[in-house]
Every structure is written in structure tokens, then in C-alpha cells.
mmCIF file of C-alpha atoms in Angstrom:
data_model
loop_
_atom_site.group_PDB
_atom_site.id
_atom_site.type_symbol
_atom_site.label_atom_id
_atom_site.label_comp_id
_atom_site.label_asym_id
_atom_site.label_seq_id
_atom_site.Cartn_x
_atom_site.Cartn_y
_atom_site.Cartn_z
ATOM 1 C CA MET A 25 -78.750 -33.770 -11.422
ATOM 2 C CA ASN A 26 -81.107 -36.467 -10.039
ATOM 3 C CA SER A 27 -84.007 -35.173 -7.673
ATOM 4 C CA TYR A 28 -84.774 -37.952 -5.188
ATOM 5 C CA PRO A 29 -87.877 -38.114 -3.048
ATOM 6 C CA GLU A 30 -87.466 -36.463 0.739
ATOM 7 C CA TYR A 31 -90.696 -36.218 1.619
ATOM 8 C CA ALA A 32 -94.000 -37.782 1.350
ATOM 9 C CA GLU A 33 -97.232 -35.545 1.594
ATOM 10 C CA VAL A 34 -100.636 -36.981 2.573
ATOM 11 C CA MET A 35 -103.814 -34.917 3.344
ATOM 12 C CA GLY A 36 -101.870 -31.795 2.747
ATOM 13 C CA LYS A 37 -99.350 -32.865 5.754
ATOM 14 C CA LYS A 38 -95.645 -33.580 4.797
ATOM 15 C CA TYR A 39 -93.666 -36.545 6.183
ATOM 16 C CA LYS A 40 -89.971 -36.673 6.192
ATOM 17 C CA ILE A 41 -88.724 -39.881 4.527
ATOM 18 C CA ASN A 42 -85.458 -41.353 6.100
ATOM 19 C CA THR A 43 -83.994 -41.867 2.870
ATOM 20 C CA ASP A 44 -80.788 -43.630 4.075
ATOM 21 C CA PHE A 45 -80.289 -46.980 1.996
ATOM 22 C CA LYS A 46 -79.560 -48.554 5.466
ATOM 23 C CA VAL A 47 -83.121 -48.127 6.451
ATOM 24 C CA ALA A 48 -84.545 -48.837 2.978
ATOM 25 C CA LEU A 49 -82.475 -52.383 3.167
ATOM 26 C CA ARG A 50 -83.930 -52.987 6.634
ATOM 27 C CA CYS A 51 -87.786 -52.174 5.077
ATOM 28 C CA ASN A 52 -86.865 -54.713 2.519
ATOM 29 C CA GLU A 53 -85.926 -57.419 5.268
ATOM 30 C CA VAL A 54 -89.350 -56.510 7.176
ATOM 31 C CA ALA A 55 -90.949 -56.887 3.788
ATOM 32 C CA GLU A 56 -89.838 -60.236 2.870
ATOM 33 C CA ASP A 57 -90.218 -61.817 6.488
ATOM 34 C CA SER A 58 -93.148 -64.189 6.185
ATOM 35 C CA SER A 59 -93.322 -64.573 10.082
ATOM 36 C CA ILE A 60 -94.402 -60.981 10.633
ATOM 37 C CA GLN A 61 -98.286 -60.322 10.301
ATOM 38 C CA ASP A 62 -99.311 -58.141 7.435
ATOM 39 C CA GLU A 63 -100.661 -55.531 9.775
ATOM 40 C CA GLU A 64 -97.144 -55.597 11.814
ATOM 41 C CA ARG A 65 -95.244 -55.514 8.632
ATOM 42 C CA ALA A 66 -96.833 -52.138 7.572
ATOM 43 C CA LEU A 67 -96.505 -50.416 10.946
ATOM 44 C CA ALA A 68 -92.981 -51.347 11.014
ATOM 45 C CA LEU A 69 -92.455 -49.665 7.341
ATOM 46 C CA ILE A 70 -94.212 -46.612 8.437
ATOM 47 C CA TYR A 71 -92.277 -46.406 11.492
ATOM 48 C CA LEU A 72 -88.582 -47.192 9.737
ATOM 49 C CA LEU A 73 -89.443 -44.752 6.832
ATOM 50 C CA TYR A 74 -91.633 -41.793 8.858
ATOM 51 C CA GLY A 75 -90.260 -42.369 12.415
ATOM 52 C CA ASP A 76 -93.017 -41.484 15.233
ATOM 53 C CA GLU A 77 -94.654 -38.983 13.232
ATOM 54 C CA GLY A 78 -95.742 -41.684 10.503
ATOM 55 C CA LEU A 79 -97.490 -43.655 13.681
ATOM 56 C CA LYS A 80 -99.343 -40.574 15.024
ATOM 57 C CA ASP A 81 -101.860 -40.089 12.319
ATOM 58 C CA ASN A 82 -103.787 -43.569 11.659
ATOM 59 C CA GLU A 83 -106.170 -41.690 8.980
ATOM 60 C CA SER A 84 -102.651 -41.699 6.646
ATOM 61 C CA TRP A 85 -101.356 -45.188 7.373
ATOM 62 C CA GLU A 86 -102.627 -46.681 4.240
ATOM 63 C CA GLU A 87 -101.460 -43.806 1.970
ATOM 64 C CA LEU A 88 -98.096 -43.663 3.716
ATOM 65 C CA ILE A 89 -97.789 -47.339 2.746
ATOM 66 C CA LYS A 90 -98.373 -46.825 -0.792
ATOM 67 C CA ILE A 91 -95.956 -44.085 -0.995
ATOM 68 C CA ALA A 92 -93.232 -46.172 0.929
ATOM 69 C CA LEU A 93 -93.917 -49.252 -1.316
ATOM 70 C CA LYS A 94 -93.299 -46.613 -4.530
ATOM 71 C CA PHE A 95 -90.273 -45.203 -2.678
ATOM 72 C CA LEU A 96 -88.829 -48.675 -1.735
ATOM 73 C CA SER A 97 -89.222 -49.513 -5.907
ATOM 74 C CA CYS A 98 -87.570 -46.192 -6.425
ATOM 75 C CA GLY A 99 -90.669 -45.086 -8.324
ATOM 76 C CA GLN A 100 -91.374 -47.747 -10.237
ATOM 77 C CA GLU A 101 -94.987 -49.362 -10.286
ATOM 78 C CA ILE A 102 -94.918 -52.539 -9.072
ATOM 79 C CA ASN A 103 -96.703 -54.986 -11.747
ATOM 80 C CA LYS A 104 -97.313 -58.408 -9.945
ATOM 81 C CA GLU A 105 -98.400 -59.969 -12.699
ATOM 82 C CA ASN A 106 -95.329 -59.476 -14.655
ATOM 83 C CA LYS A 107 -92.497 -60.564 -12.131
ATOM 84 C CA GLU A 108 -89.507 -61.209 -13.811
ATOM 85 C CA GLU A 109 -86.974 -63.702 -12.647
ATOM 86 C CA VAL A 110 -84.738 -62.434 -9.565
ATOM 87 C CA ASP A 111 -80.902 -62.236 -10.299
ATOM 88 C CA MET A 112 -80.008 -60.218 -7.155
ATOM 89 C CA SER A 113 -81.034 -60.007 -3.625
ATOM 90 C CA PHE A 114 -79.758 -57.263 -1.235
ATOM 91 C CA ASN A 115 -80.012 -59.772 1.898
ATOM 92 C CA GLN A 116 -77.813 -62.555 -0.062
ATOM 93 C CA ASP A 117 -75.806 -60.553 -2.074
ATOM 94 C CA TRP A 118 -75.091 -57.930 0.290
ATOM 95 C CA ASN A 119 -71.251 -58.787 0.621
ATOM 96 C CA TYR A 120 -71.072 -58.741 -3.223
ATOM 97 C CA ILE A 121 -72.623 -55.488 -3.294
ATOM 98 C CA GLN A 122 -70.183 -53.907 -0.699
ATOM 99 C CA THR A 123 -67.053 -55.458 -2.885
ATOM 100 C CA SER A 124 -68.306 -54.281 -6.011
ATOM 101 C CA PHE A 125 -69.050 -50.568 -4.786
ATOM 102 C CA PHE A 126 -65.497 -50.651 -3.352
ATOM 103 C CA SER A 127 -63.754 -51.904 -6.422
ATOM 104 C CA ASP A 128 -65.887 -49.749 -9.150
ATOM 105 C CA TYR A 129 -66.673 -46.733 -7.240
ATOM 106 C CA ASN A 130 -64.053 -46.881 -4.278
ATOM 107 C CA ILE A 131 -66.854 -46.478 -1.665
ATOM 108 C CA ASP A 132 -66.884 -48.281 1.453
ATOM 109 C CA LEU A 133 -70.864 -48.704 2.186
ATOM 110 C CA ALA A 134 -70.078 -49.527 5.689
ATOM 111 C CA LYS A 135 -68.981 -45.729 6.252
ATOM 112 C CA THR A 136 -71.423 -44.158 3.793
ATOM 113 C CA GLN A 137 -74.801 -42.556 4.066
ATOM 114 C CA MET A 138 -76.633 -42.383 0.980
ATOM 115 C CA HIS A 139 -80.111 -41.920 -0.736
ATOM 116 C CA TRP A 140 -81.594 -45.216 -1.245
ATOM 117 C CA TRP A 141 -82.404 -44.100 -5.003
ATOM 118 C CA GLN A 142 -78.741 -43.147 -5.444
ATOM 119 C CA LEU A 143 -77.538 -46.690 -4.235
ATOM 120 C CA CYS A 144 -79.949 -48.226 -6.521
ATOM 121 C CA ASN A 145 -79.064 -46.219 -9.428
ATOM 122 C CA MET A 146 -75.315 -46.723 -8.915
ATOM 123 C CA ILE A 147 -75.875 -50.583 -8.817
ATOM 124 C CA GLY A 148 -77.116 -50.073 -12.372
ATOM 125 C CA GLY A 149 -73.721 -48.554 -13.193
ATOM 126 C CA LEU A 150 -71.616 -51.352 -11.942
ATOM 127 C CA THR A 151 -69.067 -52.511 -14.472
ATOM 128 C CA ASP A 152 -69.272 -56.018 -15.977
ATOM 129 C CA LYS A 153 -65.772 -56.854 -14.235
ATOM 130 C CA CYS A 154 -67.148 -56.338 -10.787
ATOM 131 C CA ILE A 155 -68.097 -59.205 -8.658
ATOM 132 C CA LEU A 156 -71.855 -58.794 -8.518
ATOM 133 C CA SER A 157 -72.156 -58.388 -12.012
ATOM 134 C CA ARG A 158 -70.176 -61.710 -12.767
ATOM 135 C CA VAL A 159 -72.488 -63.636 -10.355
ATOM 136 C CA ARG A 160 -75.773 -62.049 -11.831
ATOM 137 C CA PHE A 161 -74.135 -62.568 -15.552
ATOM 138 C CA VAL A 162 -73.968 -66.688 -14.210
ATOM 139 C CA ARG A 163 -77.538 -66.787 -12.716
ATOM 140 C CA ASN A 164 -78.718 -65.274 -15.856
ATOM 141 C CA PHE A 165 -76.908 -67.247 -18.401
ATOM 142 C CA ASP A 166 -78.744 -69.657 -20.582
ATOM 143 C CA ILE A 167 -76.932 -73.092 -20.492
ATOM 144 C CA SER A 168 -79.228 -74.747 -22.980
ATOM 145 C CA GLN A 169 -76.708 -72.996 -25.707
ATOM 146 C CA ILE A 170 -74.096 -75.090 -24.647
ATOM 147 C CA LYS A 171 -73.571 -78.506 -26.436
ATOM 148 C CA ASP A 172 -70.529 -79.689 -24.776
ATOM 149 C CA SER A 173 -71.623 -81.696 -21.950
ATOM 150 C CA LYS A 174 -68.472 -80.927 -19.718
ATOM 151 C CA GLU A 175 -69.032 -77.494 -20.465
ATOM 152 C CA ARG A 176 -72.562 -77.438 -19.385
ATOM 153 C CA GLU A 177 -71.851 -79.464 -16.647
ATOM 154 C CA LYS A 178 -69.449 -76.587 -15.557
ATOM 155 C CA TRP A 179 -71.920 -74.095 -15.814
ATOM 156 C CA ILE A 180 -74.588 -75.988 -14.050
ATOM 157 C CA LYS A 181 -72.163 -76.186 -11.016
ATOM 158 C CA GLN A 182 -71.433 -72.592 -11.093
ATOM 159 C CA LYS A 183 -75.036 -71.550 -11.278
ATOM 160 C CA GLU A 184 -75.930 -73.865 -7.885
ATOM 161 C CA VAL A 185 -72.871 -72.028 -6.047
ATOM 162 C CA VAL A 186 -74.524 -68.796 -6.768
ATOM 163 C CA ALA A 187 -78.048 -69.510 -6.892
ATOM 164 C CA LEU A 188 -80.297 -67.230 -4.680
ATOM 165 C CA LYS A 189 -81.524 -69.676 -1.854
ATOM 166 C CA LYS A 190 -85.243 -69.737 -1.729
ATOM 167 C CA GLU A 191 -86.838 -68.283 1.436
ATOM 168 C CA LYS A 192 -88.845 -70.341 3.428
ATOM 169 C CA THR A 193 -92.603 -68.862 4.146
ATOM 170 C CA TYR A 194 -93.934 -68.745 7.924
ATOM 171 C CA GLU A 195 -95.983 -71.993 7.120
ATOM 172 C CA GLN A 196 -92.977 -74.036 5.851
ATOM 173 C CA ARG A 197 -90.904 -73.370 9.202
ATOM 174 C CA GLN A 198 -93.902 -74.232 11.334
ATOM 175 C CA LEU A 199 -94.149 -77.600 9.434
ATOM 176 C CA ASP A 200 -90.292 -77.921 10.007
ATOM 177 C CA GLU A 201 -90.438 -77.504 13.555
ATOM 178 C CA LEU A 202 -93.464 -79.619 13.844
ATOM 179 C CA PHE A 203 -91.387 -82.275 11.838
ATOM 180 C CA GLU A 204 -88.411 -81.914 14.147
ATOM 181 C CA ARG A 205 -90.599 -82.227 17.361
ATOM 182 C CA GLN A 206 -92.192 -85.383 16.184
ATOM 183 C CA LEU A 207 -88.970 -86.820 15.272
ATOM 184 C CA LYS A 208 -87.531 -86.232 19.025
ATOM 185 C CA GLY A 209 -90.802 -87.605 20.342
ATOM 186 C CA GLU A 210 -92.294 -84.539 21.993
#
């Protein structure tokens, strides 16, 4: 039986963590949103995971953020130097995830409450037959092994269809807006 964390303890005080996967998904959205300044992002994560209680004691914020990041990474240490190629995005693949949970586990995630770590563990247990696993297989498939040019072209097209979209940074969006205004003569 897995024991998933429910509390964060900082300087002898316990903070209840909102462990629902829907909250963790929202935290991931906030963490990846480059239009939000770092301090606002940190406070948003504290509020989402610990509620008002986490915001009251600003002496604990730094430690609460460390615990939050570890919680969101399911207890794994985040190694920024050895970043693997990402083959899944909770945000972009959410429909695939929901469909896969329903097909493999008969769980409707829209109607379910579940601990964040349990959701992540269950994603790891999805069968090869579910849509999410098939999409991830295509994303990871090494097309350099295919000798036939027509077959390789099919795989290239499949990879393009399921490729994760690169999120634009705040600066890139600002440049796009500036360019559009210049085109309009503003």
C-alpha cells in the first residue's frame, strides 16, 4: 500500500496539502506560465497547495515552495542538468489521459478525486494499447532505423501530428504582439 504525503511540516508547523490531482494540474499550469512573474508564481503555488494558511507565515514560504516542488514531482529530485526529452504534457495530452484512464481503468477523471501521486503512478501503469501510450510511442520512435523512404515519410507525418507544441515564452509573445501592431500601423 502506497503512503502518499498529506502534510508539509515547516518549523514545527503542519500545513495540509491539497493533494487532489486537479489542483496539482493547475499548479503545473501556473509553474509553466511564463507570463507570471516568479514571485507571483510562487505565491500562487503556495495558495493552491496550502490555502490561506500557507500564505499567512511568509517566514515559511521558501521552505513551502521547496516542499511544493518536490510534491509536484512526486517526491523525485528535480535535476535541471539532466533533463530528458519530454514525451507527455498534462496540459496538451489531457484528452488522451482521460480517454486512457477510462479505457484501461474504467475511471472517469472528470468525476473522480484522486491523490496527485496516485494519478502519476497510474499513468505509469497504463497499457500499451491505450491512446496515451500509443501517442508517446510515436513521439519516441526512432525513425532513423527505417530504410524505406515511404515508410519513413509516414512516420514523420505521424510524429508531426502528435508532436508537443512548444510553448512561447512571455518575451516571444510580447515580440509577436509588437510585430502585429507594427503590421497594423499602430
